[in-house]
PDB file of C-alpha atoms in Angstrom:
ATOM      1  CA  MET A 336      -5.506  -2.504   5.921  1.00 52.00           C
ATOM      2  CA  PRO A 337      -6.705  -4.616   7.374  1.00 54.00           C
ATOM      3  CA  ARG A 338      -3.133  -4.918   8.431  1.00 56.00           C
ATOM      4  CA  PRO A 339      -2.114  -8.202   9.950  1.00 49.00           C
ATOM      5  CA  ALA A 340       0.442  -8.108  12.741  1.00 46.00           C
ATOM      6  CA  ARG A 341       1.206  -4.414  12.564  1.00 51.00           C
ATOM      7  CA  PHE A 342       3.893  -3.333  14.933  1.00 43.00           C
ATOM      8  CA  ARG A 343       2.651  -0.591  17.219  1.00 43.00           C
ATOM      9  CA  PRO A 344       4.028   0.948  20.385  1.00 38.00           C
ATOM     10  CA  ALA A 345       3.109  -0.836  23.562  1.00 34.00           C
ATOM     11  CA  LEU A 346      -0.348   0.757  23.314  1.00 35.00           C
ATOM     12  CA  SER A 347      -1.658  -2.075  21.198  1.00 36.00           C
ATOM     13  CA  ARG A 348      -0.913  -5.411  19.573  1.00 32.00           C
ATOM     14  CA  ARG A 349      -0.648  -3.723  16.176  1.00 43.00           C
ATOM     15  CA  ALA A 350       2.441  -1.572  16.110  1.00 45.00           C
ATOM     16  CA  ARG A 351       2.563   1.769  14.403  1.00 50.00           C
ATOM     17  CA  LEU A 352       5.349   4.266  14.773  1.00 48.00           C
ATOM     18  CA  GLY A 353       7.294   1.527  16.542  1.00 39.00           C
ATOM     19  CA  ALA A 354      10.828   0.336  15.934  1.00 36.00           C
ATOM     20  CA  ALA A 355      10.356  -0.459  12.263  1.00 38.00           C
ATOM     21  CA  THR A 356       8.227   2.595  11.655  1.00 40.00           C
ATOM     22  CA  VAL A 357      10.817   5.087  12.726  1.00 36.00           C
ATOM     23  CA  ALA A 358      12.454   4.529   9.384  1.00 37.00           C
ATOM     24  CA  THR A 359      12.909   7.508   7.140  1.00 36.00           C
ATOM     25  CA  LEU A 360      12.053   6.365   3.634  1.00 34.00           C
ATOM     26  CA  VAL A 361      14.400   7.718   1.020  1.00 33.00           C
ATOM     27  CA  ALA A 362      13.862   6.752  -2.612  1.00 36.00           C
ATOM     28  CA  GLY A 363      11.917   3.715  -1.505  1.00 37.00           C
ATOM     29  CA  THR A 364      14.613   2.403   0.814  1.00 35.00           C
ATOM     30  CA  ALA A 365      14.262   2.204   4.581  1.00 36.00           C
ATOM     31  CA  VAL A 366      17.035   4.033   6.386  1.00 34.00           C
ATOM     32  CA  PHE A 367      16.828   3.587  10.134  1.00 32.00           C
ATOM     33  CA  GLY A 368      17.504   6.380  12.576  1.00 37.00           C
ATOM     34  CA  ILE A 369      20.580   6.634  14.725  1.00 37.00           C
ATOM     35  CA  GLY A 370      20.198   4.949  18.084  1.00 37.00           C
ATOM     36  CA  GLN A 371      17.337   2.714  17.023  1.00 39.00           C
ATOM     37  CA  ALA A 372      17.380  -0.826  18.389  1.00 39.00           C
ATOM     38  CA  THR A 373      18.834  -3.215  15.821  1.00 43.00           C
ATOM     39  CA  ALA A 374      17.519  -6.606  14.748  1.00 43.00           C
ATOM     40  CA  GLU A 375      20.281  -8.229  16.798  1.00 48.00           C
ATOM     41  CA  HIS A 376      19.251  -6.242  19.850  1.00 54.00           C
ATOM     42  CA  SER A 377      15.511  -5.664  19.374  1.00 80.00           C
ATOM     43  CA  VAL A 378      14.795  -4.996  23.047  1.00 92.00           C
ATOM     44  CA  PRO A 379      16.153  -1.528  23.915  1.00 93.00           C
ATOM     45  CA  ARG A 380      18.530  -1.455  26.866  1.00 93.00           C
ATOM     46  CA  THR A 381      17.919   2.252  27.543  1.00 95.00           C
ATOM     47  CA  ASP A 382      15.468   4.950  26.502  1.00 93.00           C
ATOM     48  CA  LYS A 383      18.152   6.413  24.213  1.00 92.00           C
ATOM     49  CA  GLU A 384      17.552   3.556  21.785  1.00 92.00           C
ATOM     50  CA  ILE A 385      13.878   4.488  21.433  1.00 93.00           C
ATOM     51  CA  PRO A 386      12.864   7.390  19.180  1.00 93.00           C
ATOM     52  CA  ASN A 387      10.540   9.884  20.845  1.00 95.00           C
ATOM     53  CA  LEU A 388       7.018   9.089  19.674  1.00 94.00           C
ATOM     54  CA  THR A 389       5.795  12.693  19.572  1.00 95.00           C
ATOM     55  CA  GLN A 390       8.800  13.785  17.540  1.00 96.00           C
ATOM     56  CA  VAL A 391       8.313  10.911  15.105  1.00 96.00           C
ATOM     57  CA  GLN A 392       4.690  11.914  14.597  1.00 97.00           C
ATOM     58  CA  ASP A 393       5.713  15.537  14.029  1.00 97.00           C
ATOM     59  CA  LYS A 394       8.231  14.457  11.400  1.00 98.00           C
ATOM     60  CA  ILE A 395       5.626  12.327   9.647  1.00 98.00           C
ATOM     61  CA  LYS A 396       3.229  15.286   9.551  1.00 98.00           C
ATOM     62  CA  ALA A 397       5.953  17.534   8.136  1.00 98.00           C
ATOM     63  CA  TYR A 398       6.888  14.923   5.521  1.00 98.00           C
ATOM     64  CA  TYR A 399       3.266  14.717   4.325  1.00 98.00           C
ATOM     65  CA  GLY A 400       2.850  18.503   4.479  1.00 98.00           C
ATOM     66  CA  ASP A 401       0.034  18.224   7.003  1.00 98.00           C
ATOM     67  CA  THR A 402      -2.843  20.482   5.992  1.00 97.00           C
ATOM     68  CA  VAL A 403      -5.751  21.013   8.393  1.00 96.00           C
ATOM     69  CA  THR A 404      -9.168  22.107   7.119  1.00 94.00           C
ATOM     70  CA  ALA A 405     -11.574  24.405   8.963  1.00 94.00           C
ATOM     71  CA  ASP A 406     -13.435  21.382  10.316  1.00 90.00           C
ATOM     72  CA  GLY A 407     -10.242  19.826  11.651  1.00 89.00           C
ATOM     73  CA  GLU A 408      -9.624  17.218   8.937  1.00 93.00           C
ATOM     74  CA  HIS A 409      -5.981  16.456   8.098  1.00 96.00           C
ATOM     75  CA  TYR A 410      -4.785  16.002   4.529  1.00 97.00           C
ATOM     76  CA  ALA A 411      -1.432  15.536   2.844  1.00 98.00           C
ATOM     77  CA  SER A 412      -0.230  18.381   0.650  1.00 98.00           C
ATOM     78  CA  PRO A 413       0.448  17.892  -3.078  1.00 98.00           C
ATOM     79  CA  ARG A 414       3.503  20.117  -2.524  1.00 98.00           C
ATOM     80  CA  SER A 415       4.905  17.954   0.287  1.00 98.00           C
ATOM     81  CA  ASN A 416       8.144  16.002   0.261  1.00 98.00           C
ATOM     82  CA  TYR A 417       6.007  12.867   0.265  1.00 98.00           C
ATOM     83  CA  ALA A 418       4.243  13.956  -2.926  1.00 98.00           C
ATOM     84  CA  HIS A 419       7.578  14.886  -4.501  1.00 98.00           C
ATOM     85  CA  GLN A 420       9.047  11.467  -3.689  1.00 98.00           C
ATOM     86  CA  VAL A 421       5.982   9.635  -4.975  1.00 98.00           C
ATOM     87  CA  ARG A 422       6.084  11.504  -8.269  1.00 98.00           C
ATOM     88  CA  GLY A 423       9.741  10.590  -8.705  1.00 98.00           C
ATOM     89  CA  ILE A 424       8.922   6.895  -8.294  1.00 98.00           C
ATOM     90  CA  GLU A 425       5.992   7.213 -10.694  1.00 98.00           C
ATOM     91  CA  ALA A 426       8.199   8.864 -13.309  1.00 98.00           C
ATOM     92  CA  LYS A 427      10.627   5.933 -13.152  1.00 98.00           C
ATOM     93  CA  ALA A 428       7.715   3.495 -13.351  1.00 98.00           C
ATOM     94  CA  ARG A 429       6.285   5.251 -16.407  1.00 98.00           C
ATOM     95  CA  THR A 430       9.654   5.155 -18.183  1.00 98.00           C
ATOM     96  CA  TYR A 431      10.046   1.469 -17.377  1.00 98.00           C
ATOM     97  CA  LEU A 432       6.488   0.557 -18.373  1.00 98.00           C
ATOM     98  CA  SER A 433       6.760   2.408 -21.678  1.00 97.00           C
ATOM     99  CA  LYS A 434       9.658   0.171 -22.652  1.00 96.00           C
ATOM    100  CA  ALA A 435       8.336  -3.024 -21.044  1.00 96.00           C
ATOM    101  CA  LEU A 436       4.910  -2.807 -22.669  1.00 95.00           C
ATOM    102  CA  ALA A 437       6.383  -1.928 -26.070  1.00 93.00           C
ATOM    103  CA  GLN A 438       8.827  -4.832 -25.828  1.00 90.00           C
ATOM    104  CA  HIS A 439       6.002  -7.155 -24.794  1.00 84.00           C
ATOM    105  CA  ASP A 440       4.124  -6.229 -27.961  1.00 76.00           C
ATOM    106  CA  ARG A 441       7.184  -6.701 -30.185  1.00 79.00           C
ATOM    107  CA  THR A 442       8.003 -10.163 -28.864  1.00 75.00           C
ATOM    108  CA  GLY A 443       4.460 -11.370 -29.461  1.00 68.00           C
ATOM    109  CA  LYS A 444       4.209 -13.142 -26.128  1.00 71.00           C
ATOM    110  CA  GLN A 445       1.062 -15.147 -25.580  1.00 79.00           C
ATOM    111  CA  THR A 446       0.719 -13.858 -22.036  1.00 89.00           C
ATOM    112  CA  LYS A 447      -0.994 -10.513 -21.451  1.00 94.00           C
ATOM    113  CA  PRO A 448       1.007  -7.858 -19.573  1.00 96.00           C
ATOM    114  CA  VAL A 449      -0.429  -6.728 -16.249  1.00 98.00           C
ATOM    115  CA  ILE A 450       0.462  -4.488 -13.343  1.00 98.00           C
ATOM    116  CA  VAL A 451      -0.427  -5.427  -9.769  1.00 98.00           C
ATOM    117  CA  LEU A 452      -0.993  -2.795  -7.099  1.00 98.00           C
ATOM    118  CA  ASP A 453      -1.651  -2.769  -3.393  1.00 98.00           C
ATOM    119  CA  ILE A 454      -4.416  -0.388  -2.269  1.00 98.00           C
ATOM    120  CA  ASP A 455      -3.571   1.334   1.031  1.00 98.00           C
ATOM    121  CA  ASP A 456      -0.788   3.896   0.568  1.00 98.00           C
ATOM    122  CA  THR A 457      -0.063   2.571  -2.896  1.00 98.00           C
ATOM    123  CA  THR A 458      -3.198   3.643  -4.766  1.00 98.00           C
ATOM    124  CA  LEU A 459      -5.270   5.210  -1.959  1.00 98.00           C
ATOM    125  CA  LEU A 460      -3.737   7.482   0.678  1.00 98.00           C
ATOM    126  CA  THR A 461      -4.614   6.601   4.288  1.00 98.00           C
ATOM    127  CA  TYR A 462      -3.111   9.766   5.798  1.00 98.00           C
ATOM    128  CA  ASN A 463      -6.452  11.390   6.676  1.00 97.00           C
ATOM    129  CA  TYR A 464      -7.640   8.199   8.389  1.00 98.00           C
ATOM    130  CA  GLU A 465      -4.351   7.796  10.255  1.00 97.00           C
ATOM    131  CA  LEU A 466      -4.542  11.326  11.662  1.00 96.00           C
ATOM    132  CA  GLN A 467      -8.217  10.924  12.498  1.00 95.00           C
ATOM    133  CA  VAL A 468      -7.471   7.876  14.668  1.00 96.00           C
ATOM    134  CA  GLY A 469      -4.159   9.189  15.981  1.00 94.00           C
ATOM    135  CA  PHE A 470      -2.151   6.482  14.171  1.00 95.00           C
ATOM    136  CA  HIS A 471      -4.101   3.942  16.230  1.00 94.00           C
ATOM    137  CA  TYR A 472      -5.582   1.497  13.734  1.00 94.00           C
ATOM    138  CA  THR A 473      -8.434  -0.812  14.701  1.00 96.00           C
ATOM    139  CA  GLU A 474     -10.650  -2.876  12.448  1.00 95.00           C
ATOM    140  CA  GLU A 475     -13.692  -1.114  13.885  1.00 97.00           C
ATOM    141  CA  SER A 476     -12.421   2.397  13.156  1.00 98.00           C
ATOM    142  CA  GLN A 477     -11.321   1.371   9.683  1.00 98.00           C
ATOM    143  CA  ASP A 478     -14.715  -0.126   8.864  1.00 98.00           C
ATOM    144  CA  LYS A 479     -16.489   2.998  10.078  1.00 98.00           C
ATOM    145  CA  TYR A 480     -14.200   5.226   8.013  1.00 98.00           C
ATOM    146  CA  LEU A 481     -14.303   3.223   4.781  1.00 98.00           C
ATOM    147  CA  ALA A 482     -18.066   2.797   4.888  1.00 98.00           C
ATOM    148  CA  HIS A 483     -18.668   6.536   4.561  1.00 96.00           C
ATOM    149  CA  THR A 484     -15.431   8.185   3.398  1.00 97.00           C
ATOM    150  CA  ASP A 485     -13.368   8.040   0.226  1.00 98.00           C
ATOM    151  CA  MET A 486      -9.605   8.233   0.647  1.00 98.00           C
ATOM    152  CA  ASP A 487      -7.766  10.440  -1.829  1.00 98.00           C
ATOM    153  CA  PRO A 488      -5.662   8.740  -4.495  1.00 98.00           C
ATOM    154  CA  VAL A 489      -1.946   8.583  -3.823  1.00 98.00           C
ATOM    155  CA  PHE A 490      -0.675  11.643  -5.704  1.00 98.00           C
ATOM    156  CA  GLY A 491      -0.495  10.807  -9.418  1.00 98.00           C
ATOM    157  CA  MET A 492      -1.128   7.071  -9.102  1.00 98.00           C
ATOM    158  CA  ASP A 493      -4.586   7.318 -10.669  1.00 98.00           C
ATOM    159  CA  ARG A 494      -3.048   8.920 -13.752  1.00 98.00           C
ATOM    160  CA  LEU A 495      -0.239   6.356 -13.922  1.00 98.00           C
ATOM    161  CA  VAL A 496      -2.627   3.410 -13.594  1.00 98.00           C
ATOM    162  CA  ASN A 497      -5.061   4.767 -16.196  1.00 98.00           C
ATOM    163  CA  TRP A 498      -2.171   5.511 -18.556  1.00 98.00           C
ATOM    164  CA  ALA A 499      -0.754   1.981 -18.190  1.00 98.00           C
ATOM    165  CA  HIS A 500      -4.203   0.526 -18.833  1.00 98.00           C
ATOM    166  CA  ASP A 501      -4.578   2.652 -21.969  1.00 97.00           C
ATOM    167  CA  LYS A 502      -1.168   1.371 -23.109  1.00 96.00           C
ATOM    168  CA  GLY A 503      -2.394  -2.220 -22.919  1.00 95.00           C
ATOM    169  CA  ALA A 504      -1.625  -3.361 -19.391  1.00 97.00           C
ATOM    170  CA  GLU A 505      -4.400  -5.079 -17.497  1.00 98.00           C
ATOM    171  CA  VAL A 506      -4.664  -3.849 -13.903  1.00 98.00           C
ATOM    172  CA  PHE A 507      -5.069  -5.968 -10.781  1.00 98.00           C
ATOM    173  CA  PHE A 508      -5.455  -4.711  -7.221  1.00 98.00           C
ATOM    174  CA  LEU A 509      -4.148  -6.990  -4.471  1.00 98.00           C
ATOM    175  CA  THR A 510      -4.841  -5.832  -0.935  1.00 98.00           C
ATOM    176  CA  GLY A 511      -4.789  -7.113   2.627  1.00 97.00           C
ATOM    177  CA  ARG A 512      -8.180  -5.492   3.204  1.00 98.00           C
ATOM    178  CA  LYS A 513     -10.796  -8.038   4.194  1.00 97.00           C
ATOM    179  CA  GLU A 514     -13.414  -9.335   1.790  1.00 98.00           C
ATOM    180  CA  ALA A 515     -16.183  -7.561   3.716  1.00 98.00           C
ATOM    181  CA  GLN A 516     -14.654  -4.228   2.622  1.00 98.00           C
ATOM    182  CA  ARG A 517     -14.912  -4.965  -1.107  1.00 98.00           C
ATOM    183  CA  ALA A 518     -17.825  -2.654  -1.949  1.00 98.00           C
ATOM    184  CA  TRP A 519     -16.303   0.262  -0.028  1.00 98.00           C
ATOM    185  CA  SER A 520     -12.903  -0.289  -1.637  1.00 98.00           C
ATOM    186  CA  THR A 521     -14.109  -0.492  -5.223  1.00 98.00           C
ATOM    187  CA  ARG A 522     -16.433   2.487  -4.688  1.00 98.00           C
ATOM    188  CA  ASN A 523     -13.496   4.529  -3.412  1.00 98.00           C
ATOM    189  CA  LEU A 524     -11.197   3.557  -6.296  1.00 98.00           C
ATOM    190  CA  LYS A 525     -13.870   4.428  -8.853  1.00 98.00           C
ATOM    191  CA  ASN A 526     -14.869   7.709  -7.194  1.00 98.00           C
ATOM    192  CA  VAL A 527     -11.321   9.086  -7.129  1.00 98.00           C
ATOM    193  CA  GLY A 528     -10.568   8.355 -10.758  1.00 98.00           C
ATOM    194  CA  TYR A 529      -9.299   4.823 -11.283  1.00 98.00           C
ATOM    195  CA  GLY A 530     -10.935   4.133 -14.630  1.00 98.00           C
ATOM    196  CA  VAL A 531     -10.100   0.446 -14.844  1.00 98.00           C
ATOM    197  CA  PRO A 532     -12.168  -2.734 -14.287  1.00 98.00           C
ATOM    198  CA  LEU A 533     -12.916  -3.199 -10.585  1.00 98.00           C
ATOM    199  CA  ASP A 534     -14.778  -6.504 -10.656  1.00 98.00           C
ATOM    200  CA  ARG A 535     -13.887  -9.600  -8.649  1.00 97.00           C
ATOM    201  CA  ARG A 536     -11.532 -10.805 -11.352  1.00 97.00           C
ATOM    202  CA  HIS A 537      -9.425  -7.670 -10.994  1.00 98.00           C
ATOM    203  CA  VAL A 538      -9.633  -6.869  -7.268  1.00 98.00           C
ATOM    204  CA  TYR A 539      -8.306  -9.410  -4.754  1.00 98.00           C
ATOM    205  CA  LEU A 540      -9.097  -9.009  -1.049  1.00 98.00           C
ATOM    206  CA  LYS A 541      -8.215 -11.280   1.846  1.00 97.00           C
ATOM    207  CA  ASP A 542     -10.945 -13.803   2.612  1.00 97.00           C
ATOM    208  CA  LYS A 543     -10.077 -15.640   5.824  1.00 94.00           C
ATOM    209  CA  GLU A 544     -13.521 -17.238   6.081  1.00 96.00           C
ATOM    210  CA  HIS A 545     -13.346 -18.769   2.592  1.00 97.00           C
ATOM    211  CA  PRO A 546      -9.694 -18.721   1.464  1.00 97.00           C
ATOM    212  CA  PRO A 547      -9.084 -19.624  -2.186  1.00 97.00           C
ATOM    213  CA  ALA A 548      -7.840 -23.085  -3.050  1.00 97.00           C
ATOM    214  CA  TYR A 549      -4.753 -21.700  -4.792  1.00 97.00           C
ATOM    215  CA  LEU A 550      -3.339 -20.601  -1.419  1.00 98.00           C
ATOM    216  CA  PRO A 551      -2.031 -23.695   0.422  1.00 96.00           C
ATOM    217  CA  CYS A 552      -1.667 -21.642   3.620  1.00 97.00           C
ATOM    218  CA  GLY A 553      -5.399 -20.918   3.617  1.00 96.00           C
ATOM    219  CA  ALA A 554      -6.559 -18.625   6.403  1.00 95.00           C
ATOM    220  CA  THR A 555      -3.118 -18.614   8.059  1.00 97.00           C
ATOM    221  CA  CYS A 556      -1.166 -16.960   5.226  1.00 97.00           C
ATOM    222  CA  THR A 557       1.408 -14.351   6.090  1.00 97.00           C
ATOM    223  CA  THR A 558       1.278 -11.185   4.002  1.00 97.00           C
ATOM    224  CA  ILE A 559       4.112 -12.438   1.799  1.00 98.00           C
ATOM    225  CA  GLU A 560       2.471 -15.845   1.319  1.00 98.00           C
ATOM    226  CA  TYR A 561      -0.910 -14.315   0.538  1.00 98.00           C
ATOM    227  CA  LYS A 562       0.365 -11.729  -1.908  1.00 98.00           C
ATOM    228  CA  SER A 563       3.016 -13.795  -3.695  1.00 98.00           C
ATOM    229  CA  GLY A 564       0.637 -16.774  -3.877  1.00 98.00           C
ATOM    230  CA  THR A 565      -2.052 -14.601  -5.443  1.00 98.00           C
ATOM    231  CA  ARG A 566       0.417 -13.138  -7.932  1.00 98.00           C
ATOM    232  CA  LYS A 567       1.467 -16.636  -8.946  1.00 98.00           C
ATOM    233  CA  TYR A 568      -2.184 -17.521  -9.403  1.00 98.00           C
ATOM    234  CA  ILE A 569      -2.692 -14.454 -11.615  1.00 98.00           C
ATOM    235  CA  GLU A 570       0.257 -15.498 -13.763  1.00 97.00           C
ATOM    236  CA  SER A 571      -1.158 -19.030 -14.002  1.00 97.00           C
ATOM    237  CA  LEU A 572      -4.179 -17.518 -15.746  1.00 96.00           C
ATOM    238  CA  GLY A 573      -2.004 -16.459 -18.671  1.00 95.00           C
ATOM    239  CA  TYR A 574      -0.727 -13.081 -17.500  1.00 96.00           C
ATOM    240  CA  ASN A 575       2.765 -11.684 -17.154  1.00 96.00           C
ATOM    241  CA  ILE A 576       3.192  -9.298 -14.237  1.00 97.00           C
ATOM    242  CA  VAL A 577       5.489  -6.641 -15.663  1.00 97.00           C
ATOM    243  CA  ALA A 578       5.346  -4.472 -12.526  1.00 98.00           C
ATOM    244  CA  ASN A 579       4.234  -4.872  -8.908  1.00 98.00           C
ATOM    245  CA  PHE A 580       3.602  -1.804  -6.731  1.00 98.00           C
ATOM    246  CA  GLY A 581       3.398  -1.741  -2.935  1.00 98.00           C
ATOM    247  CA  ASP A 582       4.162   0.431   0.094  1.00 98.00           C
ATOM    248  CA  GLN A 583       5.387  -2.531   2.188  1.00 98.00           C
ATOM    249  CA  TYR A 584       8.266  -4.835   1.366  1.00 97.00           C
ATOM    250  CA  SER A 585       5.900  -7.712   2.147  1.00 97.00           C
ATOM    251  CA  ASP A 586       3.802  -6.507  -0.818  1.00 98.00           C
ATOM    252  CA  LEU A 587       6.766  -7.108  -3.100  1.00 98.00           C
ATOM    253  CA  ARG A 588       8.598 -10.182  -1.843  1.00 97.00           C
ATOM    254  CA  GLY A 589       8.007 -13.794  -2.819  1.00 96.00           C
ATOM    255  CA  GLY A 590       8.514 -13.631  -6.568  1.00 94.00           C
ATOM    256  CA  ALA A 591       6.042 -13.455  -9.458  1.00 95.00           C
ATOM    257  CA  GLY A 592       6.657 -10.166 -11.213  1.00 94.00           C
ATOM    258  CA  ASP A 593       9.342  -8.687 -13.459  1.00 96.00           C
ATOM    259  CA  ARG A 594       9.978  -5.532 -11.446  1.00 98.00           C
ATOM    260  CA  THR A 595       8.864  -4.041  -8.156  1.00 98.00           C
ATOM    261  CA  PHE A 596       8.212  -0.427  -7.167  1.00 98.00           C
ATOM    262  CA  LYS A 597       8.311   0.438  -3.463  1.00 98.00           C
ATOM    263  CA  MET A 598       6.062   3.341  -2.507  1.00 98.00           C
ATOM    264  CA  PRO A 599       7.031   5.398   0.577  1.00 98.00           C
ATOM    265  CA  ASN A 600       5.123   4.909   3.847  1.00 98.00           C
ATOM    266  CA  PRO A 601       6.606   5.844   7.242  1.00 97.00           C
ATOM    267  CA  MET A 602       3.268   5.479   9.085  1.00 97.00           C
ATOM    268  CA  TYR A 603       3.204   1.729   9.739  1.00 96.00           C
ATOM    269  CA  TYR A 604       5.021  -1.514   8.982  1.00 94.00           C
ATOM    270  CA  LEU A 605       3.622  -4.868   7.891  1.00 93.00           C
ATOM    271  CA  PRO A 606       5.883  -7.929   7.993  1.00 92.00           C
TER     272      PRO A 606
END
């Protein structure tokens, strides 16, 4: 969020729960459902190649352990399969970071170790927003939501990030959210427990009106160009990205970073 070129069903130009979204994410790897249109044949020939939208939504709700409050708000359950999967990824990340940060100290590298994290569905969980808008993202609805509502942290990510920071890793947030959402984003991160610096040097948002000079693609960057270009810029400042976390493969591709951790997200797809 804001999510450039999301794939959405024919309802809108941004696609959610469309062909790429029907993926069931297992251990961070997309496994596509039987009968789904392939890349070689992306236009379905019959309805049998198209997953039923209502059934896909029901599966997503079950995966997140959909919990509805008395006032009709939807939240993911900490006992859900989603939460269980996330905690498994975090456990692997903690084991890796323990060794990577210790090794970094022993080698006496001049560069400072850092971790880079996306925001939506990597550090903050958008599930409540998604259900509130019926998986139908618009910039207007997102602005309205973020201005007045804090998203919950992705289960356990606040603890992992704070732990890594205490162990000596500097923390950078790199999101596709627009620059105009900076104050809402940093407020949300702080309010839900991310106890790390959240100033402009540590939180990167997409600024199409005034793109940074270090991005040759300027205002026309794809997600991969924007994120990998920003990571390379961070490393040019004397940092070593020991780990990069994201819920989209476009968060992770393009180089710059020793290891990537793919967080699960079956709700939308960003190329």
